Amino acid sequence: MFYWLMKYIFIGPIVKAIFRPWIVGRRNVPASGAAIFASNHLSVSDSIFLPLMIDRPMSFLAKSDYFTGTGLKGWATRVFMKATGQIAIDRTGGKASEASLNTGLQVLGRGDLLGIYPEGTRSPDGKLYRGRTGLARMALEARVPVIPVVMVDTDAVMPIGRSIPRVGRVGMVIGEPLDFSRFQGMESDRFVLRSVTDEIMVALQRLGEQEYADVYASSVKERAAAAARD
């Protein structure tokens, strides 16, 4: 009920009026059943605009930092993330990664829609970076289709480091579902997981025509941070 009120009564209409988001490919959203939306990641606002523009409820796996802030700002961020269907996950690796996988599988097991950023973090420069294989493993274990989604101009509205968005128009393009049922039962094969992940990234690159870099975005950020310290 809280999600519905925020999406259709309070937050949703205001966001739509200000940013006038557009969408292409709405017909590719399944009317029922579980599916994973695999999106490029340009801005923290990506997790707001996509759920807003589709009729079915959906959840994104969001880093736990958004839910642990203190003070008024921390409280407001926590309420907002919950209102927009975000689910807190720990992205530090190891057992935390396994817990994130299980959380996603629970969402899919309910027959719901789940949003994932296969790059693992926001693009630092607008390029599309190498995908993480956790998405592939989740899709194969849950036996659900993967729907590629490209967010457009969300980085212009709310770039990295900005807490108050600029007024501008944003959009999204939803591609046709990708079926990986041919790999059923092979979710433990790392070569299969890499192949599936790369196929998803190719679909995203073709859909949005972003420049592709075959390195992890997190590695690019780490190198930039190291250079800044020197």
Short mmCIF file of C-alpha atoms in Angstrom, two decimals:
data_model
loop_
_atom_site.label_atom_id
_atom_site.label_comp_id
_atom_site.label_asym_id
_atom_site.label_seq_id
_atom_site.Cartn_x
_atom_site.Cartn_y
_atom_site.Cartn_z
CA MET A 1 0.00 0.00 0.00
CA PHE A 2 2.82 2.42 0.90
CA TYR A 3 4.53 1.74 -2.45
CA TRP A 4 1.25 2.25 -4.32
CA LEU A 5 0.49 5.54 -2.56
CA MET A 6 3.96 6.93 -3.27
CA LYS A 7 3.96 5.82 -6.91
CA TYR A 8 0.47 6.92 -7.91
CA ILE A 9 -0.57 9.61 -5.41
CA PHE A 10 2.38 11.43 -3.87
CA ILE A 11 5.83 11.08 -5.47
CA GLY A 12 4.99 9.65 -8.90
CA PRO A 13 2.77 12.41 -10.30
CA ILE A 14 5.20 15.12 -9.14
CA VAL A 15 8.23 13.42 -10.70
CA LYS A 16 6.37 12.85 -13.97
CA ALA A 17 5.25 16.48 -14.13
CA ILE A 18 8.77 17.83 -13.56
CA PHE A 19 10.88 15.45 -15.65
CA ARG A 20 8.34 14.33 -18.31
CA PRO A 21 9.93 10.87 -18.69
CA TRP A 22 9.38 9.01 -21.96
CA ILE A 23 9.48 5.29 -22.61
CA VAL A 24 9.96 3.10 -25.69
CA GLY A 25 9.22 -0.63 -25.66
CA ARG A 26 6.61 -0.77 -22.94
CA ARG A 27 5.11 -3.78 -24.74
CA ASN A 28 8.19 -5.78 -23.72
CA VAL A 29 7.19 -5.64 -20.05
CA PRO A 30 5.55 -8.99 -19.24
CA ALA A 31 1.98 -8.73 -17.98
CA SER A 32 2.64 -11.38 -15.34
CA GLY A 33 5.40 -13.61 -14.02
CA ALA A 34 8.91 -12.97 -12.80
CA ALA A 35 11.59 -11.30 -14.90
CA ILE A 36 14.88 -9.47 -14.43
CA PHE A 37 15.34 -5.98 -15.85
CA ALA A 38 19.04 -5.50 -16.64
CA SER A 39 19.80 -1.80 -16.97
CA ASN A 40 22.77 0.40 -17.69
CA HIS A 41 23.53 2.64 -14.73
CA LEU A 42 24.13 6.35 -15.25
CA SER A 43 22.58 7.87 -12.14
CA VAL A 44 21.08 7.02 -8.76
CA SER A 45 17.81 8.29 -10.26
CA ASP A 46 17.69 5.27 -12.62
CA SER A 47 16.05 3.28 -9.82
CA ILE A 48 13.30 5.88 -9.59
CA PHE A 49 12.33 6.51 -13.19
CA LEU A 50 12.11 2.93 -14.44
CA PRO A 51 9.69 1.62 -11.76
CA LEU A 52 7.66 4.79 -12.18
CA MET A 53 7.08 4.19 -15.88
CA ILE A 54 5.89 0.58 -15.81
CA ASP A 55 2.54 -0.57 -14.48
CA ARG A 56 3.75 -3.52 -12.43
CA PRO A 57 5.58 -3.11 -9.11
CA MET A 58 9.30 -3.80 -9.28
CA SER A 59 12.23 -3.82 -6.90
CA PHE A 60 15.86 -2.83 -7.33
CA LEU A 61 18.74 -4.21 -5.30
CA ALA A 62 20.33 -1.09 -3.77
CA LYS A 63 23.49 -0.75 -1.69
CA SER A 64 22.83 -0.84 2.03
CA ASP A 65 24.46 2.59 2.56
CA TYR A 66 21.22 4.21 1.41
CA PHE A 67 19.38 2.64 4.35
CA THR A 68 21.84 3.31 7.16
CA GLY A 69 22.24 7.09 7.11
CA THR A 70 21.69 9.12 10.26
CA GLY A 71 19.86 12.34 11.00
CA LEU A 72 17.04 13.87 8.97
CA LYS A 73 18.77 13.27 5.64
CA GLY A 74 19.38 9.62 6.48
CA TRP A 75 15.78 9.14 7.53
CA ALA A 76 14.46 10.85 4.38
CA THR A 77 16.71 8.77 2.13
CA ARG A 78 15.66 5.56 3.86
CA VAL A 79 11.95 6.36 3.54
CA PHE A 80 12.36 7.35 -0.10
CA MET A 81 14.25 4.18 -1.02
CA LYS A 82 11.63 2.00 0.61
CA ALA A 83 8.84 3.97 -1.05
CA THR A 84 10.34 3.34 -4.46
CA GLY A 85 10.70 -0.40 -3.91
CA GLN A 86 14.44 -0.59 -3.19
CA ILE A 87 15.86 -3.56 -1.29
CA ALA A 88 19.04 -3.13 0.76
CA ILE A 89 21.97 -5.42 -0.07
CA ASP A 90 25.57 -5.62 1.08
CA ARG A 91 27.93 -5.41 -1.90
CA THR A 92 31.21 -6.15 -0.11
CA GLY A 93 31.55 -9.62 -1.64
CA GLY A 94 31.85 -13.16 -0.25
CA LYS A 95 28.93 -14.11 1.97
CA ALA A 96 27.38 -10.70 1.29
CA SER A 97 27.21 -11.49 -2.44
CA GLU A 98 25.53 -14.80 -1.67
CA ALA A 99 22.97 -13.02 0.51
CA SER A 100 22.29 -10.55 -2.31
CA LEU A 101 21.71 -13.44 -4.69
CA ASN A 102 19.27 -15.06 -2.28
CA THR A 103 17.41 -11.78 -1.79
CA GLY A 104 16.97 -11.41 -5.53
CA LEU A 105 15.82 -15.01 -5.87
CA GLN A 106 13.18 -14.41 -3.20
CA VAL A 107 11.75 -11.51 -5.22
CA LEU A 108 11.69 -13.60 -8.39
CA GLY A 109 10.24 -16.56 -6.51
CA ARG A 110 7.20 -14.43 -5.70
CA GLY A 111 6.68 -13.85 -9.42
CA ASP A 112 7.75 -10.20 -9.20
CA LEU A 113 9.98 -7.97 -11.33
CA LEU A 114 13.56 -7.35 -10.23
CA GLY A 115 15.89 -4.62 -11.46
CA ILE A 116 19.66 -5.17 -11.56
CA TYR A 117 22.60 -3.12 -12.80
CA PRO A 118 25.00 -5.69 -14.29
CA GLU A 119 27.88 -3.18 -14.25
CA GLY A 120 27.66 -3.26 -10.45
CA THR A 121 28.08 0.48 -10.02
CA ARG A 122 27.30 3.74 -11.81
CA SER A 123 29.30 4.51 -14.92
CA PRO A 124 31.88 7.18 -14.07
CA ASP A 125 31.89 8.65 -17.58
CA GLY A 126 28.82 7.55 -19.53
CA LYS A 127 30.42 4.44 -21.04
CA LEU A 128 28.96 0.95 -20.71
CA TYR A 129 31.29 -1.31 -18.74
CA ARG A 130 31.81 -5.05 -18.33
CA GLY A 131 29.00 -6.90 -16.60
CA ARG A 132 29.21 -8.88 -13.37
CA THR A 133 28.11 -12.51 -13.60
CA GLY A 134 25.81 -12.47 -10.56
CA LEU A 135 22.94 -11.39 -12.82
CA ALA A 136 23.45 -14.42 -15.07
CA ARG A 137 23.54 -16.81 -12.14
CA MET A 138 20.33 -15.35 -10.76
CA ALA A 139 18.55 -15.58 -14.12
CA LEU A 140 19.57 -19.22 -14.62
CA GLU A 141 18.71 -20.29 -11.07
CA ALA A 142 15.31 -18.57 -11.17
CA ARG A 143 14.71 -19.62 -14.81
CA VAL A 144 13.40 -16.20 -15.79
CA PRO A 145 13.91 -13.99 -18.85
CA VAL A 146 16.23 -11.01 -18.79
CA ILE A 147 14.90 -7.76 -20.24
CA PRO A 148 17.54 -5.21 -21.30
CA VAL A 149 16.81 -1.59 -20.41
CA VAL A 150 18.71 1.54 -21.40
CA MET A 151 18.29 4.69 -19.35
CA VAL A 152 18.73 7.94 -21.28
CA ASP A 153 19.97 11.31 -19.92
CA THR A 154 19.49 10.45 -16.25
CA ASP A 155 23.14 11.39 -15.73
CA ALA A 156 22.40 14.88 -17.05
CA VAL A 157 19.55 15.29 -14.56
CA MET A 158 21.40 13.85 -11.58
CA PRO A 159 25.12 13.25 -12.17
CA ILE A 160 27.41 11.56 -9.67
CA GLY A 161 28.03 13.81 -6.68
CA ARG A 162 24.89 15.89 -7.07
CA SER A 163 22.22 15.59 -4.36
CA ILE A 164 19.57 17.86 -5.91
CA PRO A 165 18.50 16.97 -9.47
CA ARG A 166 18.46 19.42 -12.36
CA VAL A 167 15.23 19.83 -14.27
CA GLY A 168 15.43 17.97 -17.58
CA ARG A 169 13.78 15.24 -19.59
CA VAL A 170 14.80 11.62 -19.19
CA GLY A 171 13.85 8.46 -21.01
CA MET A 172 14.22 4.71 -21.19
CA VAL A 173 14.24 2.07 -23.93
CA ILE A 174 13.08 -1.44 -23.06
CA GLY A 175 14.32 -4.22 -25.31
CA GLU A 176 12.89 -7.62 -26.10
CA PRO A 177 13.28 -10.34 -23.42
CA LEU A 178 16.35 -12.56 -23.63
CA ASP A 179 15.74 -16.29 -23.13
CA PHE A 180 18.55 -18.31 -21.56
CA SER A 181 16.61 -21.53 -20.98
CA ARG A 182 19.16 -23.35 -23.18
CA PHE A 183 21.59 -23.05 -20.26
CA GLN A 184 19.21 -24.56 -17.70
CA GLY A 185 21.10 -26.42 -14.96
CA MET A 186 24.43 -24.79 -15.85
CA GLU A 187 24.37 -21.94 -13.34
CA SER A 188 27.56 -23.23 -11.68
CA ASP A 189 29.62 -23.11 -14.89
CA ARG A 190 31.64 -19.89 -14.81
CA PHE A 191 32.16 -19.95 -18.58
CA VAL A 192 28.41 -20.15 -19.16
CA LEU A 193 27.84 -17.31 -16.69
CA ARG A 194 30.37 -15.13 -18.50
CA SER A 195 28.81 -15.96 -21.87
CA VAL A 196 25.31 -15.10 -20.65
CA THR A 197 26.53 -11.88 -19.04
CA ASP A 198 28.35 -10.81 -22.21
CA GLU A 199 25.24 -11.51 -24.28
CA ILE A 200 23.25 -9.22 -21.98
CA MET A 201 25.86 -6.46 -22.26
CA VAL A 202 25.87 -6.74 -26.06
CA ALA A 203 22.09 -6.34 -26.05
CA LEU A 204 22.41 -3.24 -23.87
CA GLN A 205 25.12 -1.75 -26.09
CA ARG A 206 23.06 -2.27 -29.24
CA LEU A 207 19.95 -0.88 -27.60
CA GLY A 208 21.57 2.30 -26.33
CA GLU A 209 24.63 2.61 -28.59
CA GLN A 210 26.84 3.52 -25.63
CA GLU A 211 30.57 3.23 -26.07
CA TYR A 212 31.61 -0.10 -24.52
CA ALA A 213 34.71 -0.67 -22.39
CA ASP A 214 35.62 -4.27 -21.54
CA VAL A 215 36.75 -3.50 -17.99
CA TYR A 216 34.85 -3.26 -14.73
CA ALA A 217 33.55 0.22 -13.87
CA SER A 218 34.69 -0.30 -10.28
CA SER A 219 38.29 -0.78 -11.49
CA VAL A 220 38.12 2.49 -13.43
CA LYS A 221 36.86 4.28 -10.32
CA GLU A 222 39.59 2.75 -8.17
CA ARG A 223 42.31 3.84 -10.57
CA ALA A 224 40.88 7.36 -10.72
CA ALA A 225 40.76 7.55 -6.92
CA ALA A 226 44.36 6.31 -6.66
CA ALA A 227 45.52 8.89 -9.21
CA ALA A 228 43.74 11.65 -7.32
CA ARG A 229 45.59 10.69 -4.11
CA ASP A 230 49.01 10.79 -5.80
#
